[in-house]
CSV table of C-alpha atoms and ligand atoms in Angstrom, one decimal:
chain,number,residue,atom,x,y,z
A,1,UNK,CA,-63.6,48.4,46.9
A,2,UNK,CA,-60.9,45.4,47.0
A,3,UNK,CA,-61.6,42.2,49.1
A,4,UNK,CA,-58.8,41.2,51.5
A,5,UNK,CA,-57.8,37.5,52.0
A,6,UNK,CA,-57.3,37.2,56.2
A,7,UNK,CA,-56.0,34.2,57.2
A,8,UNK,CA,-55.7,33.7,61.3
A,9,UNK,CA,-54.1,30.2,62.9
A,10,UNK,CA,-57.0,28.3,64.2
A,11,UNK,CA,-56.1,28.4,68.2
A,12,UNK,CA,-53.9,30.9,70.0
A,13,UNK,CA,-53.5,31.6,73.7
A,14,UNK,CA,-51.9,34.5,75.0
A,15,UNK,CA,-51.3,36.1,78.4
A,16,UNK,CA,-48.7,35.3,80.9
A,17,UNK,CA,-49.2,31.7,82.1
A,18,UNK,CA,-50.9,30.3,78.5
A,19,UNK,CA,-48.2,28.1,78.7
A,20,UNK,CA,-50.5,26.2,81.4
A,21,UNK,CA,-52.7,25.1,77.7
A,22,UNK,CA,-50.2,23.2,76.6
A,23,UNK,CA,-50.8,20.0,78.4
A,24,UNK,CA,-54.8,19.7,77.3
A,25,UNK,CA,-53.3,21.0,73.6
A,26,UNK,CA,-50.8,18.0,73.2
A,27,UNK,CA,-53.8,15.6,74.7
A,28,UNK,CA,-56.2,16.8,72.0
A,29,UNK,CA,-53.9,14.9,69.7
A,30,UNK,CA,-52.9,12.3,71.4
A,31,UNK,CA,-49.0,11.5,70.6
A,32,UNK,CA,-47.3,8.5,70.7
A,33,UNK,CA,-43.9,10.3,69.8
A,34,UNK,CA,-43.6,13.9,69.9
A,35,UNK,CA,-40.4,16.0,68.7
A,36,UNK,CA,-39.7,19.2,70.1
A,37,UNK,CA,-37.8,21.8,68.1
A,38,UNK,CA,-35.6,24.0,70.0
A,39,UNK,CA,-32.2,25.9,70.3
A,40,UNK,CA,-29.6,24.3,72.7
A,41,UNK,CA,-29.3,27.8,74.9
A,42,UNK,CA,-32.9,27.3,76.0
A,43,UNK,CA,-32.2,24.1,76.8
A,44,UNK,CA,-29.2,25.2,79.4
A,45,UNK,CA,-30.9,27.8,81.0
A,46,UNK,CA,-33.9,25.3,81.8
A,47,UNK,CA,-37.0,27.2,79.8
A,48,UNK,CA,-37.2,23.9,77.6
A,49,UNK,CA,-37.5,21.9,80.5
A,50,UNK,CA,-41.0,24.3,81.4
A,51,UNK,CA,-42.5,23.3,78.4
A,52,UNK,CA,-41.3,19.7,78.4
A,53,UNK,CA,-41.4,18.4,82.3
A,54,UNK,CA,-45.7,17.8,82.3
A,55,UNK,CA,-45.6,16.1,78.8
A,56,UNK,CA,-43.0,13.8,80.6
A,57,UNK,CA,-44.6,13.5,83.9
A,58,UNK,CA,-47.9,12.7,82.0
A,59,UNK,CA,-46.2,9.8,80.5
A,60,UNK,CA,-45.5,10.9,76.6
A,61,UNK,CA,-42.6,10.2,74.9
A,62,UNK,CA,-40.7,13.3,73.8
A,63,UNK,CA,-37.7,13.6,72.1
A,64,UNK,CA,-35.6,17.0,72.3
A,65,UNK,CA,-33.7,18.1,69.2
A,66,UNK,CA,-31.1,21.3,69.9
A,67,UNK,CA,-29.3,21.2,66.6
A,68,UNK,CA,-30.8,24.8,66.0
A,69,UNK,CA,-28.5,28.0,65.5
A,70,UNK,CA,-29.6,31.6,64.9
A,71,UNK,CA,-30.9,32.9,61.3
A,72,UNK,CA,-30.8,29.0,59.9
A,73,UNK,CA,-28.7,27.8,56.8
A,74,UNK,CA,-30.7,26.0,54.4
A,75,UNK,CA,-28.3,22.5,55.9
A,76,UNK,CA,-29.7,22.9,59.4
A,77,UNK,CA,-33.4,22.7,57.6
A,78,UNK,CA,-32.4,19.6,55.5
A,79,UNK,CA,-30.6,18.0,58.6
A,80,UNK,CA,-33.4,18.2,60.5
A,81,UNK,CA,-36.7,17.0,58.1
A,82,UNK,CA,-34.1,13.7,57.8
A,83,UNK,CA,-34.4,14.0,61.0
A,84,UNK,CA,-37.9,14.0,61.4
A,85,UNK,CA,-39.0,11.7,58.5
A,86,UNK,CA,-36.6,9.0,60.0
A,87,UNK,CA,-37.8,9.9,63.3
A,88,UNK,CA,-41.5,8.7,62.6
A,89,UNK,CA,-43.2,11.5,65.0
A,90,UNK,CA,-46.7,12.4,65.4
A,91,UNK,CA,-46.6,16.1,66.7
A,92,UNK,CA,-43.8,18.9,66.7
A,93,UNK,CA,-44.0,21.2,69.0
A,94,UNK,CA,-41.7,24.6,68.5
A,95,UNK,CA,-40.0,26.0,71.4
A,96,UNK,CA,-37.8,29.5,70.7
A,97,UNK,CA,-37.4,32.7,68.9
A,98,UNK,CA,-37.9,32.9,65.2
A,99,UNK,CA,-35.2,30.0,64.3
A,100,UNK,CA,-36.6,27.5,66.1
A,101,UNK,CA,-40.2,28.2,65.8
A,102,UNK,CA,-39.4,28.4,61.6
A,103,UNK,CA,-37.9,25.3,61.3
A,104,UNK,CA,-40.2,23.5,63.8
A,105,UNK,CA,-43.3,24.4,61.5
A,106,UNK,CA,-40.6,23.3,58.1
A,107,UNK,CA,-40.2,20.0,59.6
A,108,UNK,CA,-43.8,19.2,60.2
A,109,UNK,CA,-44.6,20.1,57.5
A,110,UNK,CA,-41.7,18.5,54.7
A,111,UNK,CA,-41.9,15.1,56.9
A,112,UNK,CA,-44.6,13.9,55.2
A,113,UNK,CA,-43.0,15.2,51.5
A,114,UNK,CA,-40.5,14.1,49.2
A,115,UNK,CA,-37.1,15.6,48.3
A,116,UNK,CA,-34.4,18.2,49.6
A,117,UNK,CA,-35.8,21.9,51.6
A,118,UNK,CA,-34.3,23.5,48.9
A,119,UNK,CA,-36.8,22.3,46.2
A,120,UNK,CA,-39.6,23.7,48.4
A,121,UNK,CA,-37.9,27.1,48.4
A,122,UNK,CA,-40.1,30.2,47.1
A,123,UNK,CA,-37.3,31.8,44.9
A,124,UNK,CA,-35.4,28.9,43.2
A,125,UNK,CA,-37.8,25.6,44.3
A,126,UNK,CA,-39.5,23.5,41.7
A,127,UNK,CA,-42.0,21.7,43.9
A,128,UNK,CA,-45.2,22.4,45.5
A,129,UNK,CA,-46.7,21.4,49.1
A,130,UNK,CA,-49.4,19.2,48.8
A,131,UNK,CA,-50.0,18.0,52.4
A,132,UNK,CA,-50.7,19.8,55.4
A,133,UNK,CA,-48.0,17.0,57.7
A,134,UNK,CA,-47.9,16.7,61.2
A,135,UNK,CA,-49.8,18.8,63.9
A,136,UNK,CA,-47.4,21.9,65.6
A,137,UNK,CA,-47.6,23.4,68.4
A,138,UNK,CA,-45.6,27.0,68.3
A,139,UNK,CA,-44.3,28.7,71.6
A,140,UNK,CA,-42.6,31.5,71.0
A,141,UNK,CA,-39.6,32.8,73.5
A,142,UNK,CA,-39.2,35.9,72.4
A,143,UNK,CA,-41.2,38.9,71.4
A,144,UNK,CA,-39.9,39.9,67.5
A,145,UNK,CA,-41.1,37.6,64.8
A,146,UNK,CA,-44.5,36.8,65.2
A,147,UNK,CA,-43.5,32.8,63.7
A,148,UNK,CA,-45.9,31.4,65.8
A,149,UNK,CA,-48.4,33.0,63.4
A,150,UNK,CA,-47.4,33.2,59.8
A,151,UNK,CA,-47.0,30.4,57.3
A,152,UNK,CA,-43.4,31.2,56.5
A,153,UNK,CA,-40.6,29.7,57.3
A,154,UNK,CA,-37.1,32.0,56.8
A,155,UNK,CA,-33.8,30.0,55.9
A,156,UNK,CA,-30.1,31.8,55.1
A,157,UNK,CA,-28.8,30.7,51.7
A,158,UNK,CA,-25.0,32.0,51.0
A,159,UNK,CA,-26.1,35.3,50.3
A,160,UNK,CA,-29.3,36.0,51.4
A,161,UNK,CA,-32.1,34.3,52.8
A,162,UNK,CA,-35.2,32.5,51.1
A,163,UNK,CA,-38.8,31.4,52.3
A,164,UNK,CA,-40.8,28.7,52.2
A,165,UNK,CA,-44.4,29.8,52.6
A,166,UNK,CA,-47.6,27.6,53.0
A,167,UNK,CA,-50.9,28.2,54.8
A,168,UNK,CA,-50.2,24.1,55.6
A,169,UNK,CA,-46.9,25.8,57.7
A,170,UNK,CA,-49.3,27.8,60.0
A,171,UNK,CA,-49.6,26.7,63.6
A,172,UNK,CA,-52.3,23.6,64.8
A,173,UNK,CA,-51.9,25.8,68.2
A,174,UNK,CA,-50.2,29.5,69.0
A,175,UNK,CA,-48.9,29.6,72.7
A,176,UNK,CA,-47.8,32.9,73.9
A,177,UNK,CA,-46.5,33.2,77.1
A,178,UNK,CA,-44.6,36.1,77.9
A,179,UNK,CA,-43.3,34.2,81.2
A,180,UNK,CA,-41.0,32.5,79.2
A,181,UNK,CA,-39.5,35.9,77.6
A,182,UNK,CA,-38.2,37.2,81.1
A,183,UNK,CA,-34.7,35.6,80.2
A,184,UNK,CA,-34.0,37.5,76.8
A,185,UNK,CA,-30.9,39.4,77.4
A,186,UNK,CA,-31.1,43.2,76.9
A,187,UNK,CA,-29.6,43.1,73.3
A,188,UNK,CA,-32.2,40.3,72.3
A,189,UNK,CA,-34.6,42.2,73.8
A,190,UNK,CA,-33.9,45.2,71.6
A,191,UNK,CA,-33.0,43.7,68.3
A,192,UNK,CA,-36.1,41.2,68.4
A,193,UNK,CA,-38.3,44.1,69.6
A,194,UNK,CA,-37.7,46.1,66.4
A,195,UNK,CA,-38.5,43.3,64.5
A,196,UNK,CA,-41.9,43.4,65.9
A,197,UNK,CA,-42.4,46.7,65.3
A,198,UNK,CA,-41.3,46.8,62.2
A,199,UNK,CA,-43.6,44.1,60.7
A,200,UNK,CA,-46.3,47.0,62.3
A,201,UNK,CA,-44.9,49.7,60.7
A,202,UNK,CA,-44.2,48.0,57.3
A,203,UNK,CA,-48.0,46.5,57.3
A,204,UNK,CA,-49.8,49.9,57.9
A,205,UNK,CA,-48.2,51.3,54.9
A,206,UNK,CA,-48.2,48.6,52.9
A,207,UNK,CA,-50.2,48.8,50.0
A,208,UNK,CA,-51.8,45.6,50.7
A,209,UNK,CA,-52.8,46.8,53.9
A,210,UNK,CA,-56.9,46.5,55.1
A,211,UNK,CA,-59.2,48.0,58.2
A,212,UNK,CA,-58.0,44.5,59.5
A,213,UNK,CA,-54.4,45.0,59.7
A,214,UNK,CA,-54.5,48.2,60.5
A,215,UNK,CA,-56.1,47.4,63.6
A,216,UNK,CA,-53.3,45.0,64.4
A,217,UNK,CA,-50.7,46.7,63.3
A,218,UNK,CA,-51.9,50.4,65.3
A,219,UNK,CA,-52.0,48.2,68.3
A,220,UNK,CA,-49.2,46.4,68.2
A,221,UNK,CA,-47.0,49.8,67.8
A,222,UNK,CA,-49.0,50.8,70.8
A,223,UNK,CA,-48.1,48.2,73.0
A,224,UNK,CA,-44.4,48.2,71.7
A,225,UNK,CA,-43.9,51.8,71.7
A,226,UNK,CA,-44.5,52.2,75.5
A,227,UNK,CA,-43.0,48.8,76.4
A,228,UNK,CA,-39.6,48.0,74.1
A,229,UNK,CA,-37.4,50.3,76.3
A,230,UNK,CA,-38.5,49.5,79.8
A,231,UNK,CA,-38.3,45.6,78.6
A,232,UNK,CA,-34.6,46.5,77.3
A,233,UNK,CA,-33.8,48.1,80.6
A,234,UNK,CA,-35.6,46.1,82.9
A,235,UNK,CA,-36.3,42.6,81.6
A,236,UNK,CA,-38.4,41.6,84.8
A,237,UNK,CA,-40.5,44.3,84.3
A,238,UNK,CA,-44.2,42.2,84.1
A,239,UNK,CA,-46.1,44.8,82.3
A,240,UNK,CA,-43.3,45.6,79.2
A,241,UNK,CA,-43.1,42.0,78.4
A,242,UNK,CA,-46.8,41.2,78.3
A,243,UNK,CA,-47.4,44.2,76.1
A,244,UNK,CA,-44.2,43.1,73.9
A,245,UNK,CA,-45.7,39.5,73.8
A,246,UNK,CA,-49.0,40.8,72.6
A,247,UNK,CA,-47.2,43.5,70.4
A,248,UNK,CA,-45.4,40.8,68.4
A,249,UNK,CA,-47.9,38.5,68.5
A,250,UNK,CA,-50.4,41.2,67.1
A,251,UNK,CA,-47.4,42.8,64.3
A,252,UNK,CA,-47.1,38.6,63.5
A,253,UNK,CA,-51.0,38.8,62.5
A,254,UNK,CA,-50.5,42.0,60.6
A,255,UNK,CA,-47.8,41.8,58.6
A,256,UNK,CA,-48.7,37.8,57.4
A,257,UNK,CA,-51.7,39.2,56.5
A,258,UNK,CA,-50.4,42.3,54.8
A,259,UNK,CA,-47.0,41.4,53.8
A,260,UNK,CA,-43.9,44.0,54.7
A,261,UNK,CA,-41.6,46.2,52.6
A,262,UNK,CA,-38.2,47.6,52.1
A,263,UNK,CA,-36.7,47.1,55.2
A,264,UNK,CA,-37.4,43.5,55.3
A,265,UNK,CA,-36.4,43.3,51.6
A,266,UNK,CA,-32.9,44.6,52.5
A,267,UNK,CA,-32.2,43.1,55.2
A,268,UNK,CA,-32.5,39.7,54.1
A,269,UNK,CA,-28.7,39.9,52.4
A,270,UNK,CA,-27.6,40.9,55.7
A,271,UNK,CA,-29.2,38.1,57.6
A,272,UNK,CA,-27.9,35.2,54.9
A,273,UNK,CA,-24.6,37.0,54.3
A,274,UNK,CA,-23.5,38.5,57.3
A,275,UNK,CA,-25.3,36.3,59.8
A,276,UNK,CA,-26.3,39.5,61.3
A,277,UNK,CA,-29.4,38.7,64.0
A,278,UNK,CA,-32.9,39.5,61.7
A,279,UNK,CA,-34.0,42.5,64.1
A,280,UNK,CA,-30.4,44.2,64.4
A,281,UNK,CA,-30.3,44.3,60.2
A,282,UNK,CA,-33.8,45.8,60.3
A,283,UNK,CA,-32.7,48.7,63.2
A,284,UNK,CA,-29.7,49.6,61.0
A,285,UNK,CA,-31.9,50.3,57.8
A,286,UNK,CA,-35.3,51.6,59.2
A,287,UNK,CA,-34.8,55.1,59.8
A,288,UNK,CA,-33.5,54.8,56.0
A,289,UNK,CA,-36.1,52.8,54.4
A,290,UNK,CA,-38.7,55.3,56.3
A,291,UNK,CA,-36.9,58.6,55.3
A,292,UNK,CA,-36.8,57.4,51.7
B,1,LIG,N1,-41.5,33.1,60.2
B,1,LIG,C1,-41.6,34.4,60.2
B,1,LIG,O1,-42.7,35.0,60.0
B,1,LIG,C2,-40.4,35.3,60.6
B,1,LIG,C3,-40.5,36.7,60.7
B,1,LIG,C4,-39.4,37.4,61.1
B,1,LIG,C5,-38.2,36.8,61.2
B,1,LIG,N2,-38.1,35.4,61.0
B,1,LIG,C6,-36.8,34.7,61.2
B,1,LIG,O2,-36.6,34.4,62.6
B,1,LIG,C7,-35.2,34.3,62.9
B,1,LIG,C8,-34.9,35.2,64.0
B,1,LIG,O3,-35.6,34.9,65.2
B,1,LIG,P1,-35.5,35.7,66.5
B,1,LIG,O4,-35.2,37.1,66.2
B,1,LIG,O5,-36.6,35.4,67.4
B,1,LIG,O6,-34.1,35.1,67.1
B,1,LIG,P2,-33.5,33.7,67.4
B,1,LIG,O7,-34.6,32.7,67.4
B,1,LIG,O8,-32.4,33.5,66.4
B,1,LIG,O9,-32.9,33.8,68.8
B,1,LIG,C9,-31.9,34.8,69.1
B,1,LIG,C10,-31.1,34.5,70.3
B,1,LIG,O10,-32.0,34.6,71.5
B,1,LIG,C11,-31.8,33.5,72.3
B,1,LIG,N3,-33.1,33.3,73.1
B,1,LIG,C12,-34.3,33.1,72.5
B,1,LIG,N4,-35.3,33.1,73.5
B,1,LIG,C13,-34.6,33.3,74.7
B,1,LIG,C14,-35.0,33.4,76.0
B,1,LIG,N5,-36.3,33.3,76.4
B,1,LIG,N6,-34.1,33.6,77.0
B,1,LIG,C15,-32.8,33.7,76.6
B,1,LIG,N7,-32.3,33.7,75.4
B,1,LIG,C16,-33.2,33.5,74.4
B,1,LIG,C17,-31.5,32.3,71.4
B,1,LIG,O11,-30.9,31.3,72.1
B,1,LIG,C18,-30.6,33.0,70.4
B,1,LIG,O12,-29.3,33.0,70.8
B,1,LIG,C19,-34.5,34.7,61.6
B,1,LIG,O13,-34.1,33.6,60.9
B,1,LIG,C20,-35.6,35.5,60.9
B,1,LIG,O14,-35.3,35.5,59.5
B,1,LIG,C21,-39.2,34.7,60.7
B,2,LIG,FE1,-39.0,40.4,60.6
């Protein structure tokens, strides 16, 4: 009988209002300077502002920083842990999809490190993380990843993409809040809803897959199975994005803790080469990976 090593982020809300936690959260740590990571769309349409208005009205001084595009270049990481180690914060807090949320947890993590991202990289990197950085906070805004859980952090190089993976990346705090997924467009909707149910699929057959994943994984491809379409169709509809918030949430938890397969492996080239968006590479090879 083999002994699986589960690792879980110490404190996760989840339902639709958690967002609501937030304020208590940040107060636990008490910030003088807080950073928050996010992409600039979120910022346009107003769902950065949600998550940033109380910490203002409550006096703290936050900093926004947009400089965040889709399926991240290695640059964008180094640009921004500059940015952070100049920037002398004492929290991070992670506001969007899978971009923002990796390069949120990065940062806290490489400010209090030496050197470039790309020494810290899994494939090609020469150095190791030593210290566990500043506290984050991870809010996920839509329902695909499952960031806001694992310890990795996903960066495009020319022509693929590379990790960097620590249990010091995993969140101080998990909010998920499927309030602020309502905005997803239809196609995000999709793409980033495969993803989720792909890390599912890919941990229950995994061969490093245990009577603890599988319970994560069974559910989450519950929830997503009778939830991605009407979410697609119908992005208002309550019920499909709570059950796509705790589907990707609940693949998140399975797949860090029993690692995915083919289809992730071959879509990272399309992701770093391509710049095609992480769950649309994973639709176009599924049905392949699985017949195989
Ligand atoms: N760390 C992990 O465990 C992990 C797992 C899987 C994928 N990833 C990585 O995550 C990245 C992809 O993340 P993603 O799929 O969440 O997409 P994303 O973060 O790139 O966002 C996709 C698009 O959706 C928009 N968007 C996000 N939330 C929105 C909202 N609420 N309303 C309107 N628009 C919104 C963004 O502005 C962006 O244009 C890739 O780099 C991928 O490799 C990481
Ligand atoms: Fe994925």
């Amino acid at each position: 009988m083999s002994v699986s090593r589960i690792v879980f982020t110490s404190l996760n809300y989840v339902g639709w209002g958690a967002l609501d936690n937030l304020l208590p959260e940040v107060e636990r740590f008490s910030p003088k300077k807080i950073l928050v990571v996010t992409d600039p769309a979120l910022e346009k349409i107003g769902l950065v502002q949600r998550v940033t208005n109380p910490l203002v009205e409550r006096g703290y001084d936050v900093e926004i920083y947009t400089d965040v595009v889709p399926e991240p270049p290695l640059e964008t990481g180094e640009k921004l842990v500059s940015f952070t180690r100049e920037g002398k914060f004492d929290l991070i807090i992670g506001v969007g999809g899978g971009s923002a949320m990796d390069l949120a947890k990065l940062a806290a993590v490489l400010a209090v490190h030496e050197g470039k991202v790309g020494d810290y990289l899994n494939l090609t990197g020469t150095r190791n993380i030593e210290k566990k950085g500043l506290p984050k906070i991870l809010i996920p805004t839509t329902s695909g990843t499952g960031s806001e859980v694992t310890n990795i952090s996903v960066l495009s190089l020319d022509t693929t993409k590379d990790v960097v993976t620590h249990d010091y990346l995993l969140a101080d705090v998990a909010i998920v809040d499927p309030q602020l997924t309502v905005s997803v467009p239809p196609r995000v909707t999709a793409a980033t809803g495969i993803d989720a149910l792909t890390h599912a699929v890919e941990a229950y057959v995994s061969v490093n897959a245990s009577p603890t994943s599988d319970g994560l994984a069974l559910q989450a491809i519950r929830l997503i199975a009778r939830s991605l379409r009407k979410a697609v169709e119908n992005g208002t509809d309550k019920q499909a994005r709570i059950d796509m918030s705790n589907g990707s949430y609940l693949a998140g938890l399975a797949f860090f803790n029993a690692g995915v397969a083919g289809v992730h492996a071959l879509a990272y080239p399309l992701g770093g080469q391509f710049h095609i968006p992480h769950g649309e590479s994973n639709a176009v090879l599924r049905s392949y990976v699985m017949g195989y």
